[in-house]
Short mmCIF file of C-alpha atoms in Angstrom, two decimals:
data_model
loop_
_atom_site.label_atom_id
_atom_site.label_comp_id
_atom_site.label_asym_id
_atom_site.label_seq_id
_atom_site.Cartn_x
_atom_site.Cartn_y
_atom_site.Cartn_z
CA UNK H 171 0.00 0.00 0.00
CA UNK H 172 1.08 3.61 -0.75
CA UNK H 173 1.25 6.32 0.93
CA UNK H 174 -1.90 8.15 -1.47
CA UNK H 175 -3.78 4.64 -1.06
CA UNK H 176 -3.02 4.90 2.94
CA UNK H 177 -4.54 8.83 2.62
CA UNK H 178 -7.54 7.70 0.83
CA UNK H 179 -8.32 4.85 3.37
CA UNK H 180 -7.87 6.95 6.42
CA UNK H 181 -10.20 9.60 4.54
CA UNK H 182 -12.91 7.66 3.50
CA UNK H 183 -12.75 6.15 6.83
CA UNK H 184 -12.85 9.52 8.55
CA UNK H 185 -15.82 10.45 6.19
CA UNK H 186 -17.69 7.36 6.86
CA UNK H 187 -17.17 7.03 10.76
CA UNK H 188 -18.18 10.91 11.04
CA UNK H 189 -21.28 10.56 9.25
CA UNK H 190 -22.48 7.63 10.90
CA UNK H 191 -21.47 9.07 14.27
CA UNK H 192 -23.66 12.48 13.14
CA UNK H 193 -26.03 9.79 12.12
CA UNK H 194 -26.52 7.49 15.21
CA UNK H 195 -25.28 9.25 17.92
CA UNK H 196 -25.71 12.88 16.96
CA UNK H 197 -22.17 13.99 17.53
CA UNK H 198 -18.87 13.15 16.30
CA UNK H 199 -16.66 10.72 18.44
CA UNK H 200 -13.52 12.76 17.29
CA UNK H 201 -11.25 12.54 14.13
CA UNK H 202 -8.76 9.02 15.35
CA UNK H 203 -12.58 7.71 16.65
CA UNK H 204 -14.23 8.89 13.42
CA UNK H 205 -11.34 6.99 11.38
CA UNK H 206 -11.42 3.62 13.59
CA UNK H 207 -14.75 3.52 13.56
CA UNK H 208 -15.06 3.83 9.66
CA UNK H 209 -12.60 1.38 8.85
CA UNK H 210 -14.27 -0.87 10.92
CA UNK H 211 -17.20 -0.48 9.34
CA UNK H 212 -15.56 -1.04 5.93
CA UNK H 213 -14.35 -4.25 6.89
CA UNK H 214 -18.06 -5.22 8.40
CA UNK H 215 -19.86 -3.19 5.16
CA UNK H 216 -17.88 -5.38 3.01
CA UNK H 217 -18.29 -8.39 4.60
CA UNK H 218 -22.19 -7.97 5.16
CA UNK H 219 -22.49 -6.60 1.58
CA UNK H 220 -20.56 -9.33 0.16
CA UNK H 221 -22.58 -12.11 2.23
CA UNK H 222 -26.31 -10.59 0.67
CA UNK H 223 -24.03 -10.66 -2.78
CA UNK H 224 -24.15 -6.66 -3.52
CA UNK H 225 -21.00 -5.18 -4.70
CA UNK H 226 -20.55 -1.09 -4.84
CA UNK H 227 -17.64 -0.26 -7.03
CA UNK H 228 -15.50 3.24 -6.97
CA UNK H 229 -14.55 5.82 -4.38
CA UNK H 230 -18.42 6.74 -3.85
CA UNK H 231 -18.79 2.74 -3.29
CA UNK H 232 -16.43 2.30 -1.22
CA UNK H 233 -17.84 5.48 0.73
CA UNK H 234 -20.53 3.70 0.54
CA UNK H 235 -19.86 0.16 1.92
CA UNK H 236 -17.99 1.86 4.89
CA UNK H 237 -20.90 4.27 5.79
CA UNK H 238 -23.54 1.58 6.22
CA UNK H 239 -20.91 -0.89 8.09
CA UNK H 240 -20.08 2.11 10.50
CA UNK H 241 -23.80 2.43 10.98
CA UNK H 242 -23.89 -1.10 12.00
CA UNK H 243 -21.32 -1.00 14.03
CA UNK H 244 -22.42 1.32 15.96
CA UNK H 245 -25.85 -0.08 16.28
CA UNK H 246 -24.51 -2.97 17.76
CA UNK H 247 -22.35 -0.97 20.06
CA UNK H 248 -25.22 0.78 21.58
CA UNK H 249 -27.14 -2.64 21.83
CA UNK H 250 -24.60 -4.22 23.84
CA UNK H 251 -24.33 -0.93 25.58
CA UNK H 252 -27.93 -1.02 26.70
CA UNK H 253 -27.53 -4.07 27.88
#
């Protein structure tokens, strides 16, 4: 991996973990929680997406993919949370 393809990841994964933090929470968690959660999320977005056989190709996928796997994440966060 390069150092542009290292940038990209860490800012889609900023991107994606700030939006679903806005999303679920209502506030960010911070730009190194933003990031870890995002990339998270892309790894679970891509591995739920790939199970149901959907595929999003491109930056805007890849956006994408990590956005709705951050959302999950945190989902199940604030289950186990409440529990």
């Amino acid at each position: 991996m390069n150092l542009t393809s290292l940038l990209l990841f860490l800012i889609i994964g900023g991107i994606a973990g700030w939006a679903a933090s806005e999303m679920m929470r209502g506030r960010g968690l911070g730009l190194l929680g933003n990031i870890v959660v995002g990339i998270i999320g892309a790894v679970l977005g891509g591995w739920v997406l790939g199970a149901l056989g959907i595929a999003f190709g491109g930056l805007i996928g890849s956006l994408l993919t990590a956005f709705l796997g951050a959302v999950l994440l945190l989902f199940l966060v604030g289950l186990i949370k409440r529990a």
